[in-house]
Coordinates of C-alpha atoms and ligand atoms in Angstrom, one line a residue:
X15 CA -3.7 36.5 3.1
X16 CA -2.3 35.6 -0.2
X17 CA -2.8 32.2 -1.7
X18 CA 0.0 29.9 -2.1
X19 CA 1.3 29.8 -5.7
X20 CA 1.2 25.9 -6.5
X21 CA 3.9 25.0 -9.2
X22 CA 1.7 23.5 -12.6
X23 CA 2.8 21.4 -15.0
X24 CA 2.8 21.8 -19.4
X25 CA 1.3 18.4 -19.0
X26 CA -1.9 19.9 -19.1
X27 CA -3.8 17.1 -17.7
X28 CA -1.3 17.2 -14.5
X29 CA -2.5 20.5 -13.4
X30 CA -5.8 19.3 -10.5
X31 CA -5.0 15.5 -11.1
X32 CA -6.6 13.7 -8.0
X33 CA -3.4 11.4 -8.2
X34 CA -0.8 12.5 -10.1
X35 CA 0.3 16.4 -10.5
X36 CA 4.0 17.4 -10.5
X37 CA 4.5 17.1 -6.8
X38 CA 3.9 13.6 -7.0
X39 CA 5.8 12.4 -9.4
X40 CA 6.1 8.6 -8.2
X41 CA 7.7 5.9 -10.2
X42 CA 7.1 3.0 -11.7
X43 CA 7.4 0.1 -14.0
X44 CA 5.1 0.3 -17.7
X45 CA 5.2 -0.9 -20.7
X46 CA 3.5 -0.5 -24.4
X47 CA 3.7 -1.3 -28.3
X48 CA 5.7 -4.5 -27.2
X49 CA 8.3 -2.8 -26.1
X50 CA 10.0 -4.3 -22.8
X51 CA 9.2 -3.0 -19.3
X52 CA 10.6 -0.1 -18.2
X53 CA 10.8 2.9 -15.4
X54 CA 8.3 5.7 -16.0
X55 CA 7.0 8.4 -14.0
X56 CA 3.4 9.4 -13.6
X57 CA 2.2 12.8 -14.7
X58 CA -1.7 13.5 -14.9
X59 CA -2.3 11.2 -17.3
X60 CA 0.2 10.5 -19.0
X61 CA 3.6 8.4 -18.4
X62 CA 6.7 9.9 -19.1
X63 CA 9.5 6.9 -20.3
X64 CA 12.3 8.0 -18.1
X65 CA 14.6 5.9 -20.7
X66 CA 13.6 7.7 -23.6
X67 CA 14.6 10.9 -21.6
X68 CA 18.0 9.4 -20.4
X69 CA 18.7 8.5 -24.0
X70 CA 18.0 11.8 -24.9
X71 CA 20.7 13.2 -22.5
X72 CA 18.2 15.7 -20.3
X73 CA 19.8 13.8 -17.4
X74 CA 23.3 14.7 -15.9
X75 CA 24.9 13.4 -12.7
X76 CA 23.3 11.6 -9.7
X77 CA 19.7 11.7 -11.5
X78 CA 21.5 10.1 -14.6
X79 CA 23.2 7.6 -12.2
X80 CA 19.4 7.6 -10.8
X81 CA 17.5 6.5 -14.1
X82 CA 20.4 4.7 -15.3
X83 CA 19.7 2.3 -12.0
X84 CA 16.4 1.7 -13.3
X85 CA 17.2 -0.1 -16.2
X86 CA 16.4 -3.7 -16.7
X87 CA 12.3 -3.7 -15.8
X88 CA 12.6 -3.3 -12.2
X89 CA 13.9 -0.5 -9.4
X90 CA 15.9 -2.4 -6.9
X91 CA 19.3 -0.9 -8.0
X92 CA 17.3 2.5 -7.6
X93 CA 16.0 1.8 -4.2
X94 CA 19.1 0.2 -2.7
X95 CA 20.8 4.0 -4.3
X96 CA 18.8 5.8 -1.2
X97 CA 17.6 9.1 -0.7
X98 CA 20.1 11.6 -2.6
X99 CA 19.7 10.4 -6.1
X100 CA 16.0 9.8 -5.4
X101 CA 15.8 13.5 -4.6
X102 CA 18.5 14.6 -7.5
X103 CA 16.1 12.7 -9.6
X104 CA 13.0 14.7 -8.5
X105 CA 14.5 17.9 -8.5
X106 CA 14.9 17.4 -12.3
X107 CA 12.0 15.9 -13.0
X108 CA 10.5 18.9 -11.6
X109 CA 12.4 21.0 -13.6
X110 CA 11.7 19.3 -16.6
X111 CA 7.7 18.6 -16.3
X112 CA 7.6 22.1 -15.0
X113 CA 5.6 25.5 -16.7
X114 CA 8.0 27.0 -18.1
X115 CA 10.3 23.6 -19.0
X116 CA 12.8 24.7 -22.2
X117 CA 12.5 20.9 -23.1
X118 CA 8.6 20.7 -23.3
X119 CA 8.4 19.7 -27.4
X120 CA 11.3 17.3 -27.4
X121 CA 9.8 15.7 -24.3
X122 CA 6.0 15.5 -25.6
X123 CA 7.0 12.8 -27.6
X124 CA 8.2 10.7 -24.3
X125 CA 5.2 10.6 -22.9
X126 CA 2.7 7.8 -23.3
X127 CA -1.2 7.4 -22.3
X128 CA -1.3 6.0 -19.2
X129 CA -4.8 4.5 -20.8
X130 CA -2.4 2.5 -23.1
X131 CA 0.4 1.2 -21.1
X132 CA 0.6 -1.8 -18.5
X133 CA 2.1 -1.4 -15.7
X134 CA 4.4 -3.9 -14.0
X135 CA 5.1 -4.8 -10.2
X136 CA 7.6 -2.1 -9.8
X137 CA 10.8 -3.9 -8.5
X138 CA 11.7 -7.9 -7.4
X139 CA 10.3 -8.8 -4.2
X140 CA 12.8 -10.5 -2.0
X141 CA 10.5 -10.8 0.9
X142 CA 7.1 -9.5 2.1
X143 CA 6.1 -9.1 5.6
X144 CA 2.9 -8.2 6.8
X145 CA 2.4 -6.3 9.9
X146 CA -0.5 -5.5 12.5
X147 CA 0.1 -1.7 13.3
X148 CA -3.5 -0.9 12.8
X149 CA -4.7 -0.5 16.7
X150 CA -8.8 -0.6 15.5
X151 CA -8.5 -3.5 13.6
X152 CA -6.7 -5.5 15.9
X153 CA -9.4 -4.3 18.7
X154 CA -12.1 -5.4 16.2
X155 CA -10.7 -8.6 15.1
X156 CA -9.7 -9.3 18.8
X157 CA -13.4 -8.3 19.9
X158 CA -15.0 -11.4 17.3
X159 CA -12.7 -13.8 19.8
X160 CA -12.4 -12.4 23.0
X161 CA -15.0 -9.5 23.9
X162 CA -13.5 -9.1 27.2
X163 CA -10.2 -8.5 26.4
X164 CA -9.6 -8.5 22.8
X165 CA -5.7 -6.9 22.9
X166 CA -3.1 -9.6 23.7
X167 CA -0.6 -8.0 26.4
X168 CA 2.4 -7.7 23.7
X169 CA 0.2 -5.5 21.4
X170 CA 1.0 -1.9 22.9
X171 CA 5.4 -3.0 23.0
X172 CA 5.6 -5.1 19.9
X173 CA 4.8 -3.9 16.3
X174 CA 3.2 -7.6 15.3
X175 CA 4.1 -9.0 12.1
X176 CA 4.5 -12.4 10.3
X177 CA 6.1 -13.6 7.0
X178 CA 4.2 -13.2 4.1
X179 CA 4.6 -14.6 0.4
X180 CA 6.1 -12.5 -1.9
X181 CA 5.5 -14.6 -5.1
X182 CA 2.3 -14.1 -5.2
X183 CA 2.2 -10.5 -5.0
X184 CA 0.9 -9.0 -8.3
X185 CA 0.0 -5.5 -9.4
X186 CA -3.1 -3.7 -9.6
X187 CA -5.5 -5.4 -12.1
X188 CA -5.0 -8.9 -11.6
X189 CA -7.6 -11.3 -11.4
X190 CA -7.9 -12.3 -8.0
X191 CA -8.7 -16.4 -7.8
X192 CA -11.1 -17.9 -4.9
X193 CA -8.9 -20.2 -3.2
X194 CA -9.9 -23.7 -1.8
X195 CA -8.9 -25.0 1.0
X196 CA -9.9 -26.6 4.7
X197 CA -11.7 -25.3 6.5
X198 CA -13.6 -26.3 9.8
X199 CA -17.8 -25.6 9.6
X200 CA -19.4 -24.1 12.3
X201 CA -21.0 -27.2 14.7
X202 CA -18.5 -29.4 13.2
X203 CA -15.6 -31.5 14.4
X204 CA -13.6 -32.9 11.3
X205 CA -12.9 -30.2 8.6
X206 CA -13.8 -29.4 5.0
X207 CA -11.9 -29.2 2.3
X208 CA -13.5 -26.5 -0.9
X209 CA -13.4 -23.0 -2.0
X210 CA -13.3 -20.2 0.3
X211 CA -16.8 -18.9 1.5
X212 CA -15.6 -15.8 3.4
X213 CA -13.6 -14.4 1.1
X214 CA -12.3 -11.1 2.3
X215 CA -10.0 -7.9 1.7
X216 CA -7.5 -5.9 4.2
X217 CA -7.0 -2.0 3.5
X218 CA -3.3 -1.7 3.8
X219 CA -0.6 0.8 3.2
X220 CA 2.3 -1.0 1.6
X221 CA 6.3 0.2 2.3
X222 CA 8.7 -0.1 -0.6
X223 CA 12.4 -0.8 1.1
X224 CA 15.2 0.5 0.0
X225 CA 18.9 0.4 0.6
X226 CA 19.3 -2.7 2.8
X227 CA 21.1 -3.0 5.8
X228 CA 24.1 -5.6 7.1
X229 CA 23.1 -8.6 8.7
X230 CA 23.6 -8.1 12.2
X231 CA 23.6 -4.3 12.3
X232 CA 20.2 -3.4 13.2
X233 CA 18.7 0.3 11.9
X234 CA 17.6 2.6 14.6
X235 CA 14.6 4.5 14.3
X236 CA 16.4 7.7 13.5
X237 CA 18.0 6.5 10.6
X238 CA 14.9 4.5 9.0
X239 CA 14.0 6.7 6.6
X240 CA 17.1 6.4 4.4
X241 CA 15.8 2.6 4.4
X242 CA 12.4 3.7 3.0
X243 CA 12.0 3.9 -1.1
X244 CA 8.4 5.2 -1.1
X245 CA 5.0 3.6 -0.5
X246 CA 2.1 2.5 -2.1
X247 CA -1.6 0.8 -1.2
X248 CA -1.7 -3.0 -0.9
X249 CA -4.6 -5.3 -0.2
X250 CA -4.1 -8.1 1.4
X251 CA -6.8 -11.0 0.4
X252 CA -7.8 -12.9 2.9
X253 CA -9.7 -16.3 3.8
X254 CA -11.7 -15.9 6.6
X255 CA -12.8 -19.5 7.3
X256 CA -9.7 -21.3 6.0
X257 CA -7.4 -18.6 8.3
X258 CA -9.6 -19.6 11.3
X259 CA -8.8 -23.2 11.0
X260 CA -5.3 -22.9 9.9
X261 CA -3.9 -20.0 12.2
X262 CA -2.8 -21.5 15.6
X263 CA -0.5 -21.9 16.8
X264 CA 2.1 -20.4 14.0
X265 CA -0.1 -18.0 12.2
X266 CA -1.6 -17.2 8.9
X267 CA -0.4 -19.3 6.2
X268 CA -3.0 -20.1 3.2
X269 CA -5.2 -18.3 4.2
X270 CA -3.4 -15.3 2.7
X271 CA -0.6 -16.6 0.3
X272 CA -3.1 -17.1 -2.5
X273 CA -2.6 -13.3 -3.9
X274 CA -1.8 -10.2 -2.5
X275 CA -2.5 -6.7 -4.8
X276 CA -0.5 -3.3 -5.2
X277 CA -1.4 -0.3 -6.6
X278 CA 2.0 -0.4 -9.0
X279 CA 3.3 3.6 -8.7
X280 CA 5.9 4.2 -5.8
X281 CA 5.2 7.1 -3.7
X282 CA 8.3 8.8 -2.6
X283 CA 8.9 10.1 0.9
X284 CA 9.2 13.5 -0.7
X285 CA 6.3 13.5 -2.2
X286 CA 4.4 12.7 1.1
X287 CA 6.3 15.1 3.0
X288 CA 3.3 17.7 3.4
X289 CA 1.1 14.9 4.7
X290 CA 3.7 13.6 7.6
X291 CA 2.0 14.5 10.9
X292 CA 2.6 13.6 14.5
X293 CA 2.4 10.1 15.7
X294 CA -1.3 9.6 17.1
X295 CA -0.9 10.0 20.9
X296 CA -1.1 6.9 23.1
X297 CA -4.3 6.5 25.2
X298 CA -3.6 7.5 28.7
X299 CA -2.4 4.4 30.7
X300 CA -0.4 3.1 27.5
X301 CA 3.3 2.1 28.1
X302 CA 6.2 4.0 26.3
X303 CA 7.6 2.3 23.8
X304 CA 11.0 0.8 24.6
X305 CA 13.5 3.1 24.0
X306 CA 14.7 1.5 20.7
X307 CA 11.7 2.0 19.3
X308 CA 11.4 5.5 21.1
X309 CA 12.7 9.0 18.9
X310 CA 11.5 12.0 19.5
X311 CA 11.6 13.2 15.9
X312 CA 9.5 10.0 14.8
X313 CA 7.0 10.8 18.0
X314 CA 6.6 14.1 16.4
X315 CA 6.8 13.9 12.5
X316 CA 6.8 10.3 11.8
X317 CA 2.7 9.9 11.4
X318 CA 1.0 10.0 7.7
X319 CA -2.2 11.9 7.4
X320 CA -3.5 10.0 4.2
X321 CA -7.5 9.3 3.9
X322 CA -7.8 5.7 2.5
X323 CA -10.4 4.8 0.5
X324 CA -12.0 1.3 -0.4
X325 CA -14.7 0.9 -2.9
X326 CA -16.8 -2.3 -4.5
X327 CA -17.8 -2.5 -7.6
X328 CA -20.0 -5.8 -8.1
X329 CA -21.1 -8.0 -11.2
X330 CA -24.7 -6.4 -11.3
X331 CA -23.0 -2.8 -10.5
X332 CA -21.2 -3.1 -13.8
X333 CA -24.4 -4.6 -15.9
X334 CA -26.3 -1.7 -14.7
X335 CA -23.6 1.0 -14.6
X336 CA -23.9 2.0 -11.3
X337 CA -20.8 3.8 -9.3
X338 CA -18.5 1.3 -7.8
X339 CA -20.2 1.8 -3.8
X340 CA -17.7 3.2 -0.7
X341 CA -17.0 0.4 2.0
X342 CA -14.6 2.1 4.2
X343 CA -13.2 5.9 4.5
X344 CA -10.2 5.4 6.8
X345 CA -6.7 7.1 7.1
X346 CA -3.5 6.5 8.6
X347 CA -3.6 7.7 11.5
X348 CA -5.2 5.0 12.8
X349 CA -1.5 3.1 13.0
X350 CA -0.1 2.3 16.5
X351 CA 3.5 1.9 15.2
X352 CA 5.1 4.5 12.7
X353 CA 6.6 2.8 9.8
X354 CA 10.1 4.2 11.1
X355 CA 9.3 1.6 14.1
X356 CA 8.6 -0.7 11.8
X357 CA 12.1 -0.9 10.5
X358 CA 13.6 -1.0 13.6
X359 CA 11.6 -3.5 14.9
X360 CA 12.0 -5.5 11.7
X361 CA 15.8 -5.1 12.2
X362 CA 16.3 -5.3 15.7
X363 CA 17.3 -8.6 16.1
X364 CA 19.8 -8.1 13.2
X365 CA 17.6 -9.3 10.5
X366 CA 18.5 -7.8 7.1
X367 CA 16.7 -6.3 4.8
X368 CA 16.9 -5.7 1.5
X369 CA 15.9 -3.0 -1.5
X370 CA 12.8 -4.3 -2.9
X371 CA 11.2 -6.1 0.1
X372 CA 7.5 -4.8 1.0
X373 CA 5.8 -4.3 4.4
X374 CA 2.4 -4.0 5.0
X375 CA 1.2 -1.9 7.5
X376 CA -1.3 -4.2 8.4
X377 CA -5.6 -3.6 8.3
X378 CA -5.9 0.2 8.6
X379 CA -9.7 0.6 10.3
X380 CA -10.4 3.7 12.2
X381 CA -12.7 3.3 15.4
X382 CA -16.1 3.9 13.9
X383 CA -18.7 2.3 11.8
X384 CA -17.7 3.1 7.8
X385 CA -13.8 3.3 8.7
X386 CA -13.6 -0.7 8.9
X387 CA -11.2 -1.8 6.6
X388 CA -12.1 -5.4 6.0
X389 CA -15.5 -7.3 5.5
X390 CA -14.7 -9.2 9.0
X391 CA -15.4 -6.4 10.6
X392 CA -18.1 -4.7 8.6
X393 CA -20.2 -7.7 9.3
X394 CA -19.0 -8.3 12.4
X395 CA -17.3 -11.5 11.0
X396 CA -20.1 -12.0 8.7
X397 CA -23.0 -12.2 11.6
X398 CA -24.4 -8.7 10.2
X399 CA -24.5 -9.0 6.6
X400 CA -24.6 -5.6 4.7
X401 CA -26.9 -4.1 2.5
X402 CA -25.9 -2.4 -1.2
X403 CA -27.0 0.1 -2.8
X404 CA -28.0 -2.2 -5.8
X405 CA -30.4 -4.2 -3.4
X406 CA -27.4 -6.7 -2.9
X407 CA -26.4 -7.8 0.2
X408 CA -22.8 -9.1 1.3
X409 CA -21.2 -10.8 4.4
X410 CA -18.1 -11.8 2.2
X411 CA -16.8 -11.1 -1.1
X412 CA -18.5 -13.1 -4.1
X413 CA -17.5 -14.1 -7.4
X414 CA -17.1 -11.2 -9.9
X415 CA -17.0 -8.5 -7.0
X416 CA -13.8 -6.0 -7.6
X417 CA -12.6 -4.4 -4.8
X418 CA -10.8 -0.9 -5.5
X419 CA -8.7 1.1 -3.2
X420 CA -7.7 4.4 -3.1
X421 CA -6.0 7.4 -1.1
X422 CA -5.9 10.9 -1.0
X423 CA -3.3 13.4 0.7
X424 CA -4.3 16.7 1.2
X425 CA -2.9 19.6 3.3
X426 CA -3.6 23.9 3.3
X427 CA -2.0 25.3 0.4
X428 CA -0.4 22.5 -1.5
X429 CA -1.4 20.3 -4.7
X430 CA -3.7 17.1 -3.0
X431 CA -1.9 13.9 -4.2
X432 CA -2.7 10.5 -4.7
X433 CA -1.4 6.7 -4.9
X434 CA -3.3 5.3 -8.0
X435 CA -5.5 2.8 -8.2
X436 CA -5.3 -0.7 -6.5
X437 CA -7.8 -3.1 -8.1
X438 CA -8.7 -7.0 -8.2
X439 CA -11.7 -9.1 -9.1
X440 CA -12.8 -12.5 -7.3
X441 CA -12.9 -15.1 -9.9
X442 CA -15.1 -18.3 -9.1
X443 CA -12.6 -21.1 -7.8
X444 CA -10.5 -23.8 -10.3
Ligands
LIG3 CA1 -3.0 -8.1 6.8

């Protein structure tokens, strides 16, 4: 059998990039030399300044109207345009970053390092939510408090959520501040109040929204993907001992507002289209889910097989150069809820939404021992410390620890594809 012919890029360095080859192609915002942010698109190393290109005139019709909506430093007038001029944009851009591209030397000089460009928290977050779609991780978590029984009865017909912060969401590379706050010790009966001693992280996939929906007028699951902009990873810091204190009876609050990180690129929908699979089949003995959150086209397409990666890299790791050390290898799959139910559960009750809000998927831990995606359950909420390959040993995260996620995409016969990095390192409390 013939191997499939995978489309390369002049952008040399494009060609076998674990992240970034030309059918990725995700977007984001960047900036460099002082100039003010603005939308760029990853290509193996490289960012190519969409602006540049628009001034140039290599875009006509919806993907002008595309790149013209990401003016200004941010992409919520390009999300909230929805799927067709996301794809009339891509279909250029792969023209134009493709082999045999007529405009390769007059668009060389729009392309920038990424190695010397910052990149920005790609569009204006009107609201976050967090969700708790990760089935393992809520079995885990719910094992720590009740072994007997540790899925609450509405797990399996609501996909859980709370309100998050969105302020304090920042892109990848920001310093990541202990936070103080009470907490109640072990043995005692009046609480403490100091920095956080179980400080933690939460492997998550993170959902971009895009075009919003009325108030009132709910979106169904068969129409959630024209609500989706694209996706990226998201880690979502948490304190362990201040969120045991604080979360009854109204939930997390503190305990997570302090920072959340993103990696900064937006994956597009297209992009992950190769690595969509079936929904992970209910256990035997699970109810259906109720029939608005029920479409057979989302039961049978609506899964993402994306391997997720989480990595530490501590002070004494860095003074000795040693590789950054794997935590958790986990993957998608390992969600209860599609993110199509996620909308519609989000919307349901007439809630709107709007282009630039971010979901979290919620911890993504497979079932097994090295697919845990937070400290809490590595350590088996910090009773079972672990041991590094440095001769360190961790319950919870300490002061100048980074924590580094990652994912990779592949599939038979097309180019593997990745998010970016999404990094942050503890700094000891104010
Ligand atoms: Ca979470």
């Amino acid at each position: 059998m013939n191997q499939p012919v995978i489309p390369r890029s002049w952008v040399a360095s494009a060609n076998g990039h674990a992240d970034f080859p030309l059918q990725n192609l995700p977007l984001g915002i960047f900036s460099h030399d002082d100039q003010p942010p603005r939308c760029g698109v990853a290509i193996g190393d490289s960012i190519l300044d969409l602006e540049a290109v628009l001034a140039a005139g290599l875009f006509e019709g919806q993907a002008r109207r595309a790149v013209e909506a990401t003016r200004g430093g941010a992409l919520n007038a390009f999300f909230e345009l929805g799927r067709p001029a996301r794809v009339a944009l891509r279909e250029r851009l792969l023209q134009l970053l493709g082999e045999n591209a007529a405009e390769q030397a007059q668009l060389s000089d729009f392309l920038c390092p990424a190695t010397a460009c910052t990149l920005h928290l790609p569009a204006r977050i009107g609201d976050y939510t967090d969700f708790y779609v990760g089935i393992e991780h809520a079995k885990n978590v719910g094992k720590l408090f009740r072994p007997d029984n540790p899925l609450l009865p509405n797990y399996k017909y609501v996909p859980i959520g709370y309100h998050g912060r969105a302020s304090t969401i920042r892109a990848s590379g920001a310093d990541v501040r202990r936070p103080k706050g009470q907490t109640l010790p072990v043995g005692q009966t009046e609480p403490s109040f100091g920095p956080c001693a179980r400080l933690d992280y939460e492997l998550e996939l993170g959902i971009w929204i895009g075009r919003g929906n009325e108030l009132g007028e709910p979106v169904p699951v068969a129409e959630a993907a024209e609500h989706i902009a694209g996706y990226c990873l998201l880690n979502d810091w948490s304190a362990r001992d201040i969120q045991a204190w604080e979360y009854q009876p109204l939930g997390p609050f503190l305990s997570k507002s302090f920072i959340t990180s993103i990696s900064p690129w937006v994956v597009t929908a297209e992009a992950l289209e190769p690595f969509r699979c079936a929904q992970a089949p209910r256990p035997e003995g699970d109810p259906q889910p109720l029939s608005y959150l029920l479409d057979n086209r989302d039961q049978a397409n609506g899964g993402f097989d994306i391997e997720l990666e989480v990595l530490l890299l501590t002070e004494k790791m860095r003074e000795q150069n040693l590789p950054a050390e794997r935590l958790t290898l986990s993957n998608t799959q390992a969600m209860y809820w599609t993110v199509a139910q996620m909308v519609a559960h989000h919307s349901v009750n007439g809630c709107q939404l709007q282009a630039g809000d971010l979901f979290g998927s919620g911890t993504l831990s497979g079932a097994n021992p090295g697919q845990f995606g937070s400290l809490l359950e590595i350590t088996n909420g910090g009773k079972e410390p672990i041991n590094l390959a440095s001769g360190e040993v961790r319950k919870f995260l300490e002061d100048g620890d980074e924590i580094i996620l990652r994912a990779r995409c592949r599939a038979d016969g097309v180019a593997s594809i990745g998010f970016g990095e999404c990094r942050g390192k503890i700094l000891s409390a104010h």
